[in-house]
């Protein structure tokens, strides 16, 4: 009940139901008045038509000043079979009963074929409303009809302009109630069908939205148990939920890769620690128990020294990583980057000559001052040059260049040699990553050097990129030029 799916479905279904009920209430409240208004307008048109039936202008037959004229005209109107037939036809066509009323409110003609309304009085209030052009109440003719009706009236004036009588059209409202009842039943039937379809659609949509979230929760629990192989399937809608699933899968890929790197790092560290420590322990035991002759002790002590240096380098790398990850601030100050590059390059002279590499530089003759941590940049350049010499081809070329790009200084270290595999390039700066998985080229490497480089430059808000193709590998990083 507390699931996102249930809440989403409940909110959607509630909104649909409220909208449906609001529409129903609006329909039920407005439809009767609308139908009554439409019927009233129709009766108004019918009244105008009835006033001017062919050959009979009713106003010419009602109240006259001369009693004899009044009697003659009234007699002509009330006894004319043609006029009564016409009224009956209009009655049949319009569905409205038509009364002709004299100036005293007495019905003198009725359009119904068999009518008992002649001679009855129309209430004075009804006549008054007709004279004032007001709407008539639905029960205005209650003395004549027991049901609810729609009624309109017209005043009949004598030639002298006095009120000579009235014409009243009255139609039952039963048809209106029947029509409204039919419309209401149809509305509710259609509404219930729409409501069911809408709720079903909302259910399916809510399930679809909640499904990836449920899978993510399940995957997260699996991650907590060390299983990073689960992925959330992505739909085709490319909406926010699908984007979230894609981001979740990307995170899972990163976690899986990090776990693989961690496992590889543990294996590498274990190997790197086990080998020198076993060697050191064996040599020391041999020296102590006399197995190693005294004349060879110096040789074995030199081997022990090399293993200790190897362990020291490992510990130093680990401490360096811990320092960088702790966010320890670097000391930024201006210094000459050209001088630093030259000094570091000279320190690799022996290793470069050993591999018979040719060095080419493109460095300015004048000093170029940058704002950075000189010790950290020294470590960066040392690591990059060490890799360039170590993995460079024997007899190949090595380049060190400095130029300006986009307002930044760019230091590049490039060498000829085997390409870095394309599948390794995206992970080259990650911790514990070693492109040389065979450990054939650099058995002492832990895959930490480039991670340290990336972290140092990131802490100084600088960037580093790598390209490797066609036997040429280049690492280039940016530095900010000092304003002083």
Coordinates of C-alpha atoms in Angstrom, one line a residue:
X1 CA 0.0 0.0 0.0
X2 CA 3.0 2.3 0.5
X3 CA 4.5 1.5 -2.9
X4 CA 5.1 4.3 -5.4
X5 CA 2.9 2.3 -7.9
X6 CA -0.1 2.3 -5.5
X7 CA 0.2 6.0 -4.7
X8 CA 0.6 6.9 -8.4
X9 CA -2.4 4.8 -9.3
X10 CA -4.5 6.2 -6.4
X11 CA -3.7 9.8 -7.3
X12 CA -4.5 9.3 -11.0
X13 CA -7.7 7.3 -10.3
X14 CA -8.9 9.9 -7.8
X15 CA -8.3 12.8 -10.2
X16 CA -10.2 10.9 -12.9
X17 CA -13.1 10.2 -10.6
X18 CA -13.3 13.8 -9.3
X19 CA -13.2 15.1 -12.9
X20 CA -15.9 12.7 -13.9
X21 CA -18.2 13.6 -11.0
X22 CA -17.6 17.3 -11.5
X23 CA -18.5 16.9 -15.2
X24 CA -21.6 14.9 -14.2
X25 CA -22.8 17.4 -11.6
X26 CA -22.2 20.3 -14.1
X27 CA -24.2 18.4 -16.8
X28 CA -27.1 17.6 -14.5
X29 CA -27.3 21.2 -13.2
X30 CA -27.0 23.0 -16.5
X31 CA -28.8 20.6 -18.9
X32 CA -32.4 21.3 -17.6
X33 CA -32.1 25.1 -17.8
X34 CA -30.4 24.7 -21.3
X35 CA -33.2 22.5 -22.6
X36 CA -35.9 24.8 -21.1
X37 CA -34.3 27.8 -22.7
X38 CA -34.1 26.2 -26.0
X39 CA -37.8 25.1 -25.8
X40 CA -38.8 28.6 -24.7
X41 CA -37.0 30.1 -27.8
X42 CA -38.8 27.7 -30.0
X43 CA -42.2 28.6 -28.5
X44 CA -41.4 32.3 -29.0
X45 CA -40.9 31.6 -32.7
X46 CA -44.0 29.6 -32.9
X47 CA -46.0 32.3 -31.2
X48 CA -44.9 34.9 -33.8
X49 CA -45.9 32.4 -36.5
X50 CA -49.3 31.7 -35.0
X51 CA -50.0 35.5 -34.7
X52 CA -49.9 35.8 -38.5
X53 CA -51.6 32.7 -39.8
X54 CA -52.5 33.0 -43.5
X55 CA -55.7 35.0 -43.9
X56 CA -56.0 35.6 -40.1
X57 CA -54.2 38.4 -38.4
X58 CA -55.5 37.6 -34.9
X59 CA -55.1 41.2 -33.7
X60 CA -57.6 42.3 -36.4
X61 CA -60.3 40.0 -34.7
X62 CA -60.0 41.0 -31.1
X63 CA -61.3 43.8 -28.9
X64 CA -62.7 46.9 -30.9
X65 CA -64.0 50.2 -29.6
X66 CA -67.5 49.6 -31.0
X67 CA -69.3 46.8 -29.3
X68 CA -70.9 45.7 -32.5
X69 CA -67.5 45.5 -34.3
X70 CA -66.1 43.6 -31.3
X71 CA -69.0 41.1 -31.4
X72 CA -68.7 40.6 -35.2
X73 CA -65.0 40.1 -35.2
X74 CA -64.9 37.8 -32.2
X75 CA -67.7 35.7 -33.7
X76 CA -65.8 35.5 -37.0
X77 CA -62.7 34.3 -35.2
X78 CA -64.3 31.8 -32.9
X79 CA -66.6 30.2 -35.5
X80 CA -64.1 30.0 -38.3
X81 CA -63.3 26.3 -39.0
X82 CA -60.3 27.2 -41.1
X83 CA -58.7 29.2 -38.3
X84 CA -59.3 26.3 -35.8
X85 CA -57.9 23.8 -38.3
X86 CA -54.8 26.0 -38.7
X87 CA -54.3 26.2 -35.0
X88 CA -54.7 22.5 -34.7
X89 CA -52.1 21.9 -37.3
X90 CA -49.7 24.3 -35.6
X91 CA -50.5 22.5 -32.3
X92 CA -49.6 19.2 -33.9
X93 CA -46.4 20.5 -35.5
X94 CA -45.1 22.3 -32.4
X95 CA -46.4 20.2 -29.6
X96 CA -47.8 23.2 -27.9
X97 CA -51.4 24.0 -26.9
X98 CA -52.4 27.5 -28.2
X99 CA -55.0 29.6 -26.4
X100 CA -56.6 32.8 -27.6
X101 CA -57.7 34.8 -24.6
X102 CA -59.9 37.9 -24.5
X103 CA -58.9 41.1 -22.6
X104 CA -60.7 39.8 -19.5
X105 CA -58.5 36.7 -19.4
X106 CA -61.2 34.3 -20.6
X107 CA -60.1 31.6 -23.1
X108 CA -62.1 31.9 -26.3
X109 CA -60.2 29.5 -28.6
X110 CA -58.1 26.4 -27.9
X111 CA -56.0 24.6 -30.5
X112 CA -56.7 21.1 -29.1
X113 CA -59.2 19.0 -31.1
X114 CA -61.2 18.1 -28.0
X115 CA -60.7 20.9 -25.5
X116 CA -62.5 21.7 -22.3
X117 CA -60.4 24.9 -21.6
X118 CA -62.7 27.3 -23.5
X119 CA -64.4 29.6 -21.1
X120 CA -61.9 29.2 -18.3
X121 CA -59.9 32.1 -16.9
X122 CA -56.2 32.6 -17.2
X123 CA -54.7 33.8 -13.9
X124 CA -54.3 37.6 -13.6
X125 CA -50.6 37.1 -12.7
X126 CA -50.0 35.2 -15.9
X127 CA -51.5 38.0 -18.0
X128 CA -49.6 40.6 -16.1
X129 CA -46.3 38.7 -16.8
X130 CA -47.2 38.5 -20.5
X131 CA -47.7 42.3 -20.6
X132 CA -44.4 42.9 -18.8
X133 CA -42.6 40.4 -21.2
X134 CA -41.4 38.4 -18.2
X135 CA -40.7 34.7 -18.2
X136 CA -43.5 32.5 -17.1
X137 CA -43.2 30.1 -14.2
X138 CA -43.2 26.4 -15.0
X139 CA -46.4 26.0 -13.0
X140 CA -48.1 29.3 -14.2
X141 CA -51.0 27.4 -15.7
X142 CA -51.5 25.1 -12.8
X143 CA -55.3 25.8 -13.0
X144 CA -55.4 24.3 -16.5
X145 CA -52.6 21.7 -16.5
X146 CA -51.3 19.7 -13.5
X147 CA -47.8 19.0 -15.0
X148 CA -44.8 21.2 -15.4
X149 CA -44.9 23.3 -18.6
X150 CA -43.0 25.8 -20.7
X151 CA -45.3 28.8 -21.5
X152 CA -45.0 32.0 -23.6
X153 CA -47.5 34.6 -24.4
X154 CA -48.2 37.6 -26.7
X155 CA -50.3 40.6 -26.1
X156 CA -53.0 41.3 -28.8
X157 CA -53.7 45.0 -29.3
X158 CA -56.8 46.6 -30.7
X159 CA -56.7 49.0 -33.6
X160 CA -56.8 51.8 -31.1
X161 CA -53.7 50.4 -29.3
X162 CA -55.5 49.0 -26.2
X163 CA -55.0 45.5 -24.9
X164 CA -57.6 43.4 -26.8
X165 CA -56.5 40.0 -25.7
X166 CA -53.6 37.5 -25.4
X167 CA -52.2 34.5 -27.2
X168 CA -50.7 31.8 -24.9
X169 CA -48.6 28.9 -26.1
X170 CA -48.0 26.1 -23.5
X171 CA -45.9 23.0 -24.0
X172 CA -45.5 20.1 -21.5
X173 CA -42.0 19.6 -20.0
X174 CA -42.4 15.9 -19.8
X175 CA -40.5 15.4 -23.0
X176 CA -37.7 17.5 -21.5
X177 CA -37.6 15.2 -18.5
X178 CA -37.6 12.1 -20.7
X179 CA -34.8 13.6 -22.9
X180 CA -32.8 14.6 -19.9
X181 CA -33.3 11.2 -18.4
X182 CA -32.1 9.6 -21.6
X183 CA -29.1 11.9 -21.8
X184 CA -28.3 11.3 -18.2
X185 CA -28.4 7.5 -18.5
X186 CA -26.2 7.7 -21.7
X187 CA -23.8 10.1 -19.9
X188 CA -23.4 7.8 -16.9
X189 CA -23.0 4.7 -19.0
X190 CA -20.4 6.4 -21.2
X191 CA -18.8 8.0 -18.2
X192 CA -18.5 4.6 -16.3
X193 CA -17.0 3.1 -19.4
X194 CA -14.5 5.9 -19.8
X195 CA -13.8 5.7 -16.0
X196 CA -13.0 2.0 -16.2
X197 CA -10.8 2.5 -19.3
X198 CA -9.0 5.4 -17.7
X199 CA -8.4 3.6 -14.5
X200 CA -7.1 0.6 -16.4
X201 CA -4.8 2.8 -18.4
X202 CA -3.7 4.5 -15.2
X203 CA -3.0 1.1 -13.6
X204 CA -0.9 0.0 -16.6
X205 CA 1.0 3.3 -16.7
X206 CA 1.6 3.2 -13.0
X207 CA 2.9 -0.3 -13.2
X208 CA 5.1 0.6 -16.1
X209 CA 6.6 3.6 -14.1
X210 CA 7.0 1.6 -10.9
X211 CA 8.6 -1.5 -12.5
X212 CA 12.0 0.1 -13.1
X213 CA 12.0 1.5 -9.6
X214 CA 11.3 -2.0 -8.2
X215 CA 14.1 -3.4 -10.3
X216 CA 16.4 -0.7 -9.1
X217 CA 15.6 -1.5 -5.5
X218 CA 16.2 -5.2 -6.1
X219 CA 19.5 -4.4 -7.9
X220 CA 20.6 -2.1 -5.1
X221 CA 20.1 -4.9 -2.5
X222 CA 22.1 -7.2 -4.8
X223 CA 24.9 -4.5 -5.0
X224 CA 24.9 -4.5 -1.2
X225 CA 25.7 -8.2 -1.3
X226 CA 28.5 -7.8 -3.8
X227 CA 26.6 -8.8 -6.9
X228 CA 27.1 -6.1 -9.6
X229 CA 25.8 -8.1 -12.5
X230 CA 22.1 -7.0 -12.4
X231 CA 21.0 -4.4 -14.9
X232 CA 17.6 -2.6 -15.2
X233 CA 16.0 -3.0 -18.7
X234 CA 15.4 0.3 -20.4
X235 CA 12.1 1.0 -22.2
X236 CA 11.7 2.7 -25.6
X237 CA 9.8 5.9 -24.3
X238 CA 13.1 7.7 -23.5
X239 CA 11.3 9.5 -20.6
X240 CA 12.6 10.4 -17.2
X241 CA 12.2 6.9 -15.8
X242 CA 14.0 5.4 -18.7
X243 CA 16.8 8.0 -18.3
X244 CA 17.0 7.1 -14.6
X245 CA 17.3 3.4 -15.6
X246 CA 20.1 4.3 -18.0
X247 CA 21.9 6.3 -15.3
X248 CA 21.4 3.5 -12.8
X249 CA 22.9 1.0 -15.3
X250 CA 25.9 3.4 -15.9
X251 CA 26.4 3.6 -12.2
X252 CA 26.2 -0.3 -12.0
X253 CA 28.8 -0.5 -14.7
X254 CA 31.1 1.9 -12.8
X255 CA 30.6 0.0 -9.6
X256 CA 31.4 -3.3 -11.3
X257 CA 34.5 -1.9 -12.9
X258 CA 35.6 -0.4 -9.6
X259 CA 35.0 -3.8 -7.9
X260 CA 37.1 -5.5 -10.6
X261 CA 39.8 -2.9 -10.2
X262 CA 39.7 -3.3 -6.4
X263 CA 40.0 -7.0 -6.7
X264 CA 42.9 -6.6 -9.2
X265 CA 44.5 -4.1 -6.9
X266 CA 44.3 -6.4 -3.9
X267 CA 45.8 -9.2 -6.0
X268 CA 48.5 -6.9 -7.3
X269 CA 49.4 -5.5 -3.8
X270 CA 49.4 -9.0 -2.4
X271 CA 51.7 -10.2 -5.1
X272 CA 53.9 -7.1 -4.8
X273 CA 54.1 -7.5 -1.0
X274 CA 54.5 -11.2 -0.9
X275 CA 57.4 -11.5 -3.4
X276 CA 59.8 -9.0 -1.8
X277 CA 59.0 -10.0 1.7
X278 CA 59.5 -13.7 0.8
X279 CA 62.8 -12.8 -0.9
X280 CA 63.9 -10.6 2.1
X281 CA 63.0 -13.3 4.6
X282 CA 64.8 -16.0 2.7
X283 CA 68.0 -14.0 2.2
X284 CA 68.0 -13.0 5.9
X285 CA 67.4 -16.5 7.0
X286 CA 70.3 -17.7 4.7
X287 CA 72.6 -15.1 6.2
X288 CA 71.7 -15.9 9.8
X289 CA 72.0 -19.7 9.5
X290 CA 75.1 -19.5 7.4
X291 CA 73.6 -21.0 4.3
X292 CA 74.8 -18.0 2.3
X293 CA 78.7 -17.8 2.5
X294 CA 80.2 -14.7 4.0
X295 CA 81.8 -13.7 0.7
X296 CA 78.3 -13.5 -1.0
X297 CA 76.6 -11.6 1.8
X298 CA 77.2 -8.2 0.1
X299 CA 75.5 -9.5 -3.1
X300 CA 72.5 -10.8 -1.2
X301 CA 72.3 -7.6 1.0
X302 CA 72.2 -5.6 -2.3
X303 CA 69.2 -7.7 -3.4
X304 CA 67.5 -7.2 -0.1
X305 CA 68.1 -3.4 -0.5
X306 CA 66.4 -3.4 -3.9
X307 CA 63.4 -5.3 -2.5
X308 CA 63.2 -2.8 0.4
X309 CA 63.3 0.1 -2.1
X310 CA 60.5 -1.6 -4.0
X311 CA 58.4 -1.9 -0.8
X312 CA 59.1 1.7 0.1
X313 CA 57.9 2.8 -3.4
X314 CA 54.7 0.9 -2.9
X315 CA 54.1 2.4 0.5
X316 CA 54.9 5.8 -0.8
X317 CA 52.4 5.5 -3.6
X318 CA 49.7 4.3 -1.2
X319 CA 50.4 7.2 1.2
X320 CA 50.4 9.6 -1.7
X321 CA 47.0 8.3 -2.9
X322 CA 45.6 8.6 0.7
X323 CA 46.9 12.2 0.9
X324 CA 45.3 13.2 -2.4
X325 CA 42.0 11.5 -1.6
X326 CA 41.8 13.3 1.8
X327 CA 41.6 16.6 -0.1
X328 CA 44.9 17.9 1.3
X329 CA 45.4 21.4 -0.2
X330 CA 48.1 21.9 -2.7
X331 CA 50.5 24.9 -2.5
X332 CA 50.0 27.0 -5.6
X333 CA 52.7 29.4 -6.4
X334 CA 54.3 30.8 -9.6
X335 CA 57.3 29.0 -11.0
X336 CA 59.1 28.6 -14.4
X337 CA 57.6 25.5 -16.1
X338 CA 60.3 25.5 -18.8
X339 CA 63.1 25.2 -16.3
X340 CA 61.2 22.4 -14.4
X341 CA 60.6 20.4 -17.7
X342 CA 64.3 20.7 -18.6
X343 CA 65.5 19.5 -15.2
X344 CA 63.2 16.5 -15.1
X345 CA 64.2 15.6 -18.7
X346 CA 67.8 15.7 -17.7
X347 CA 67.1 13.3 -14.8
X348 CA 65.9 10.7 -17.3
X349 CA 69.1 11.0 -19.4
X350 CA 70.4 7.6 -18.3
X351 CA 67.1 5.7 -19.0
X352 CA 66.7 7.5 -22.4
X353 CA 70.3 6.6 -23.5
X354 CA 69.7 3.0 -22.3
X355 CA 66.8 2.6 -24.8
X356 CA 68.7 4.6 -27.4
X357 CA 65.7 7.1 -27.7
X358 CA 65.9 10.4 -29.6
X359 CA 64.5 13.4 -27.6
X360 CA 62.9 16.3 -29.4
X361 CA 61.6 19.3 -27.5
X362 CA 59.5 22.3 -28.5
X363 CA 60.0 24.6 -25.5
X364 CA 60.2 28.4 -25.4
X365 CA 63.6 29.9 -24.9
X366 CA 62.3 32.4 -22.4
X367 CA 60.8 31.6 -19.0
X368 CA 57.1 30.7 -18.8
X369 CA 55.6 31.2 -15.4
X370 CA 52.6 29.1 -14.3
X371 CA 50.6 29.0 -11.1
X372 CA 50.6 25.5 -9.6
X373 CA 52.2 23.3 -7.0
X374 CA 55.8 22.7 -8.3
X375 CA 56.3 19.5 -6.3
X376 CA 53.0 18.1 -7.6
X377 CA 53.7 19.1 -11.2
X378 CA 57.2 17.5 -10.8
X379 CA 55.5 14.2 -9.8
X380 CA 53.1 14.5 -12.8
X381 CA 55.9 15.1 -15.3
X382 CA 58.0 12.4 -13.7
X383 CA 55.2 9.8 -14.0
X384 CA 54.4 10.8 -17.6
X385 CA 58.1 10.7 -18.7
X386 CA 58.7 7.4 -16.9
X387 CA 55.8 5.8 -18.8
X388 CA 57.0 7.3 -22.1
X389 CA 60.5 5.9 -21.7
X390 CA 59.3 2.6 -20.2
X391 CA 56.8 1.9 -22.9
X392 CA 58.6 3.7 -25.8
X393 CA 60.1 1.7 -28.6
X394 CA 63.9 1.1 -28.5
X395 CA 65.5 3.6 -30.8
X396 CA 62.2 5.5 -31.0
X397 CA 61.6 9.2 -30.5
X398 CA 60.4 11.1 -27.4
X399 CA 58.8 14.6 -27.6
X400 CA 58.3 17.1 -24.8
X401 CA 56.4 20.3 -25.9
X402 CA 54.8 23.4 -24.4
X403 CA 52.3 25.6 -26.2
X404 CA 49.3 27.7 -25.5
X405 CA 45.7 26.6 -26.4
X406 CA 42.5 28.4 -25.6
X407 CA 44.0 30.6 -22.9
X408 CA 45.8 27.7 -21.2
X409 CA 49.3 26.3 -21.3
X410 CA 49.5 22.8 -22.6
X411 CA 52.3 20.4 -21.8
X412 CA 52.5 17.3 -24.0
X413 CA 54.7 14.2 -23.6
X414 CA 54.6 12.0 -26.7
X415 CA 56.5 8.8 -27.6
X416 CA 56.8 6.2 -30.3
X417 CA 55.8 2.7 -29.3
X418 CA 53.0 0.2 -29.0
X419 CA 49.5 1.7 -28.9
X420 CA 47.3 1.6 -25.8
X421 CA 44.4 -0.8 -26.6
X422 CA 41.3 1.2 -27.4
X423 CA 39.3 -0.7 -24.8
X424 CA 41.7 0.5 -22.2
X425 CA 41.8 4.2 -23.0
X426 CA 38.5 5.1 -21.1
X427 CA 40.0 3.5 -17.9
X428 CA 43.7 4.5 -18.3
X429 CA 43.4 7.1 -15.4
X430 CA 41.5 4.9 -13.0
X431 CA 43.0 3.4 -9.9
X432 CA 44.7 0.0 -10.1
X433 CA 44.2 -0.2 -13.9
X434 CA 47.1 -1.8 -15.8
X435 CA 46.8 -2.0 -19.6
X436 CA 49.8 -4.5 -19.5
X437 CA 47.7 -7.3 -17.9
X438 CA 50.4 -9.8 -18.8
X439 CA 52.8 -7.9 -16.5
X440 CA 55.4 -8.4 -19.1
X441 CA 56.6 -4.8 -19.6
X442 CA 56.4 -3.4 -16.1
X443 CA 56.1 -6.1 -13.5
X444 CA 56.6 -3.5 -10.7
X445 CA 53.7 -1.3 -11.7
X446 CA 50.6 -1.2 -9.6
X447 CA 48.6 1.0 -12.0
X448 CA 48.6 3.9 -9.6
X449 CA 50.8 6.4 -11.5
X450 CA 48.3 7.8 -13.9
X451 CA 45.6 7.8 -11.3
X452 CA 47.9 10.0 -9.1
X453 CA 48.5 12.3 -12.1
X454 CA 44.8 12.7 -12.8
X455 CA 44.0 13.4 -9.2
X456 CA 46.8 16.0 -8.8
X457 CA 45.6 17.9 -11.9
X458 CA 42.0 17.5 -10.9
X459 CA 42.7 19.1 -7.5
X460 CA 44.2 22.0 -9.4
X461 CA 41.2 22.2 -11.7
X462 CA 43.3 21.2 -14.7
X463 CA 42.7 18.6 -17.4
X464 CA 44.7 15.7 -18.9
X465 CA 44.0 13.8 -22.1
X466 CA 45.5 10.8 -23.9
X467 CA 45.6 9.7 -27.5
X468 CA 47.2 6.5 -28.8
X469 CA 47.1 5.4 -32.5
X470 CA 49.4 4.6 -35.3
X471 CA 52.3 3.9 -33.0
X472 CA 52.2 7.3 -31.3
X473 CA 51.0 7.8 -27.7
X474 CA 50.6 11.3 -26.3
X475 CA 49.6 12.6 -22.8
X476 CA 48.9 16.3 -22.6
X477 CA 47.8 18.4 -19.6
X478 CA 46.9 22.0 -19.0
X479 CA 48.3 24.6 -16.7
X480 CA 47.2 28.1 -15.8
X481 CA 49.7 30.8 -16.7
X482 CA 50.6 33.1 -13.8
X483 CA 49.4 36.7 -14.1
X484 CA 52.5 38.1 -12.2

